[in-house]
Short mmCIF file of C-alpha atoms in Angstrom, two decimals:
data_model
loop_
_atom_site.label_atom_id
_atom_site.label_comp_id
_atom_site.label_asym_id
_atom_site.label_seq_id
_atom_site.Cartn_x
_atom_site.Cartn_y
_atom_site.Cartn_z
CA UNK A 1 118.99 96.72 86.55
CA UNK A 2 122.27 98.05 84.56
CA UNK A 3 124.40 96.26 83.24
CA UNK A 4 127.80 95.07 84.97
CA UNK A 5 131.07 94.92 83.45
CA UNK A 6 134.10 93.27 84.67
CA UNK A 7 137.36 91.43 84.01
CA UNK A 8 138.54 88.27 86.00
CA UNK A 9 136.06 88.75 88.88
CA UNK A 10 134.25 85.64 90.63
CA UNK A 11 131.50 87.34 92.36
CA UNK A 12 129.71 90.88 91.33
CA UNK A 13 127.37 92.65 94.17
CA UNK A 14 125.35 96.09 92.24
CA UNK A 15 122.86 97.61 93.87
CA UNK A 16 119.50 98.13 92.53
CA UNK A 17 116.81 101.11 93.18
CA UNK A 18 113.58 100.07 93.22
CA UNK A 19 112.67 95.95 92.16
CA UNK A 20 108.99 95.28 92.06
CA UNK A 21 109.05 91.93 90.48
CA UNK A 22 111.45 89.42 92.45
CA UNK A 23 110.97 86.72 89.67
CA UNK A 24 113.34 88.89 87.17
CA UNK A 25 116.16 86.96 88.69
CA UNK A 26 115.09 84.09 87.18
CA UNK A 27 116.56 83.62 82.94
CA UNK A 28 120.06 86.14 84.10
CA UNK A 29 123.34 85.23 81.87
CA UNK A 30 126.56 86.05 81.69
CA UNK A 31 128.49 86.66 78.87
CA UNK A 32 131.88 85.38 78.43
CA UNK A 33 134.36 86.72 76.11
CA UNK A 34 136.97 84.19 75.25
CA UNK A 35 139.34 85.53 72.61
CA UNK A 36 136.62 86.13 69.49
CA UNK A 37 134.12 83.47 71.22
CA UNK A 38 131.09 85.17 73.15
CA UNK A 39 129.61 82.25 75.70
CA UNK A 40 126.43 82.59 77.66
CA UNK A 41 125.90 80.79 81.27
CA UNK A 42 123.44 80.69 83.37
CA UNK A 43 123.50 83.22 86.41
CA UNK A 44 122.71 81.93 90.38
CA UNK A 45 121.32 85.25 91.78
CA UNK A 46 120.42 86.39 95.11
CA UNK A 47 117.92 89.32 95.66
CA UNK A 48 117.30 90.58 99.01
CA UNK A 49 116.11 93.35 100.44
CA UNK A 50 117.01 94.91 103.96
CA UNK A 51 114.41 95.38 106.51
CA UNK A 52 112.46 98.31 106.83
CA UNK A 53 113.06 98.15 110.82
CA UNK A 54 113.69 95.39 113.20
CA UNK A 55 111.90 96.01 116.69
CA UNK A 56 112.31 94.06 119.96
CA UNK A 57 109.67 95.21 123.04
CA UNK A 58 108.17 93.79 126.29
CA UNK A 59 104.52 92.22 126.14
CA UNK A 60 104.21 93.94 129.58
CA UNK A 61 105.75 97.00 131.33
CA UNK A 62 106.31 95.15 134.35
CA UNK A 63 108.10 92.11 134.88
CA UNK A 64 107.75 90.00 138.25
CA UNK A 65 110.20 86.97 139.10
CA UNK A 66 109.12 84.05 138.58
CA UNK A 67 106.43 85.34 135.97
CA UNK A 68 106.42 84.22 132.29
CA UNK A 69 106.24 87.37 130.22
CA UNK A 70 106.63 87.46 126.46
CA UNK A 71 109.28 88.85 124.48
CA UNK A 72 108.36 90.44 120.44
CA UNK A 73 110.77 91.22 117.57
CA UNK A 74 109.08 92.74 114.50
CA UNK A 75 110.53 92.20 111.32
CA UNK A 76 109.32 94.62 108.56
CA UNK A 77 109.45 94.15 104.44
CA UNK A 78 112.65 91.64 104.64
CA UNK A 79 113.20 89.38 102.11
CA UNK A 80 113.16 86.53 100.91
CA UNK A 81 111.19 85.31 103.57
CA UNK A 82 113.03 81.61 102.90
CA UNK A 83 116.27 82.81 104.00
CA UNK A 84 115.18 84.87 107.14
CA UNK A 85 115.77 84.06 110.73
CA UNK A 86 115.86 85.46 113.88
CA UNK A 87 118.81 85.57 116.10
CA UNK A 88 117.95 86.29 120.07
CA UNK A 89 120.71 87.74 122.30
CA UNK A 90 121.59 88.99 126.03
CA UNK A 91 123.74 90.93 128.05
CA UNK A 92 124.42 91.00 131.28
CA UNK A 93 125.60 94.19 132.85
CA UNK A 94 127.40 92.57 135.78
CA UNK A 95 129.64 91.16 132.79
CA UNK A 96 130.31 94.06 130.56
CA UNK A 97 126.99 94.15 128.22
CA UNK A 98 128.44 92.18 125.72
CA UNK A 99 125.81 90.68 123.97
CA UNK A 100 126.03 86.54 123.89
CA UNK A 101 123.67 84.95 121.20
CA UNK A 102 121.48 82.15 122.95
CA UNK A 103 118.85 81.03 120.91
CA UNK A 104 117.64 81.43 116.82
CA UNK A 105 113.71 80.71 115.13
CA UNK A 106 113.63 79.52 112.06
CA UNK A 107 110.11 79.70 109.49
CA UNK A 108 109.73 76.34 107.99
CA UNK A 109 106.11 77.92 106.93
CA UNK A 110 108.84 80.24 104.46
CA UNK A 111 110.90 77.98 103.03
CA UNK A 112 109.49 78.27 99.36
CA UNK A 113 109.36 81.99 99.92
CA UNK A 114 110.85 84.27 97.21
CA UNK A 115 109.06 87.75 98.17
CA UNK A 116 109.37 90.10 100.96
CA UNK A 117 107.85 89.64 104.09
CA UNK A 118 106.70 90.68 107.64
CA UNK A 119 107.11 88.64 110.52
CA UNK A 120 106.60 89.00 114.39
CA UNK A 121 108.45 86.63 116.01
CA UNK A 122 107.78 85.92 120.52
CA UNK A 123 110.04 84.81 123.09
CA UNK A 124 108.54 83.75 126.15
CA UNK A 125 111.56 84.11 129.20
CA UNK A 126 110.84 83.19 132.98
CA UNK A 127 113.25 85.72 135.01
CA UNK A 128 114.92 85.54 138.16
CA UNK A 129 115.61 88.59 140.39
CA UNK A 130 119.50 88.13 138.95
CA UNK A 131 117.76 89.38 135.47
CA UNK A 132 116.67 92.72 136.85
CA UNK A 133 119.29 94.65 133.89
CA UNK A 134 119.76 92.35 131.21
CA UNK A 135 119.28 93.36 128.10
CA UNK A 136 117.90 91.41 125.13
CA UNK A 137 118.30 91.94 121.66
CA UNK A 138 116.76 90.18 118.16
CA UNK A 139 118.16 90.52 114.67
CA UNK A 140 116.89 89.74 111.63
CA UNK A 141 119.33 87.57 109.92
CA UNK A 142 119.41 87.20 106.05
CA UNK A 143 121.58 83.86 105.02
CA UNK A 144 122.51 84.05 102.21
CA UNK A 145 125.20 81.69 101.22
CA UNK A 146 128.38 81.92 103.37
CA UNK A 147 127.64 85.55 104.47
CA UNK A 148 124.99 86.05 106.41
CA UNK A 149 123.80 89.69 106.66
CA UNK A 150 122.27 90.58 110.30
CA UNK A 151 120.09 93.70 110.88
CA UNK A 152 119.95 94.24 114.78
CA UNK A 153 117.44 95.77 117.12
CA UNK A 154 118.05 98.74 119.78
CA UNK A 155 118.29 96.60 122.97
CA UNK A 156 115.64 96.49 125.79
CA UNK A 157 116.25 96.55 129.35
CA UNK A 158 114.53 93.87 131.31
CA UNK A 159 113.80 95.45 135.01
CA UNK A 160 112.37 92.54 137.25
CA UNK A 161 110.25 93.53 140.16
CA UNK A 162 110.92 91.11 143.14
CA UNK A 163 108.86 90.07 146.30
CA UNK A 164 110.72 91.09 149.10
CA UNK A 165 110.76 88.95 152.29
CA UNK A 166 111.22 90.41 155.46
CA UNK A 167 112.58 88.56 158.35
CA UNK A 168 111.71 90.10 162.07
CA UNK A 169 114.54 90.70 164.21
CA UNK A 170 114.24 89.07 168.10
CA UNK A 171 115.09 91.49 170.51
#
């Protein structure tokens, strides 16, 4: 990591190549310069790293009304694993595909976690035939303190195969 230097500034984001060890966050100061007097503090730093890819895909190619089928969003090398989630949206195209968020998993199983991690996260959804063209999307979603960075999915298409019931016609 370089160095960063800067005057009257509250918050400093750099950007760093390559970390291999997340624990050399922990001991970072600052040094203040206050007219000849040099002052260390402590530093609270946040190191995260962007997924490698976030992937959202059907358990099954074909999905019948009525049926349960399953939903998976892979999440790969994100981290820290205690401050990922996973946000699940829709769209409806009879309503302009605008996505609408609906649901979010949390990993209580990460909450001490500091490194990177992988996780595949399922959604199980029971359609109706008014689901044949929704779309669904996942996003991996980093929160870190008041700015939570979200790394989206392409969309999938849900097309929902229906029973159709045929009434005879008295002549």
């Amino acid at each position: 990591m370089s160095p960063v230097i800067t005057f009257n500034e509250t918050s400093v984001m750099w950007k760093v190549d390559r970390l291999t060890k997340w624990e050399e966050a922990e001991g970072l100061g600052c040094y203040f310069t206050v007219g000849k007097t040099k002052c260390l503090s402590s530093v609270n730093l946040t190191i995260y790293k962007r997924p490698d890819r976030v992937t959202l895909s059907s358990v099954s190619d074909v999905v019948v009304e009525g049926d349960q089928t399953e939903l998976r969003c892979e999440i790969e090398n994100v981290g820290p694993g205690s401050k990922l989630s996973v946000r699940w949206s829709r769209a409806d195209p009879k309503q302009s595909n605008t996505f609408t968020h609906f649901s979010d998993t949390s990993f209580p199983d990460l909450v001490n976690e500091l490194m990177s991690v992988n996780k595949t996260v399922k959604l199980t959804v029971t359609p109706s035939r008014e689901d044949d063209g929704v779309q669904y999307q996942c996003a991996a979603v980093l929160n870190l303190d008041q700015h939570p960075h979200v790394f989206t999915s392409q969309p999938i298409t849900i097309t929902v195969h229906c029973e159709s019931v045929i009434t005879p016609v008295n002549m």
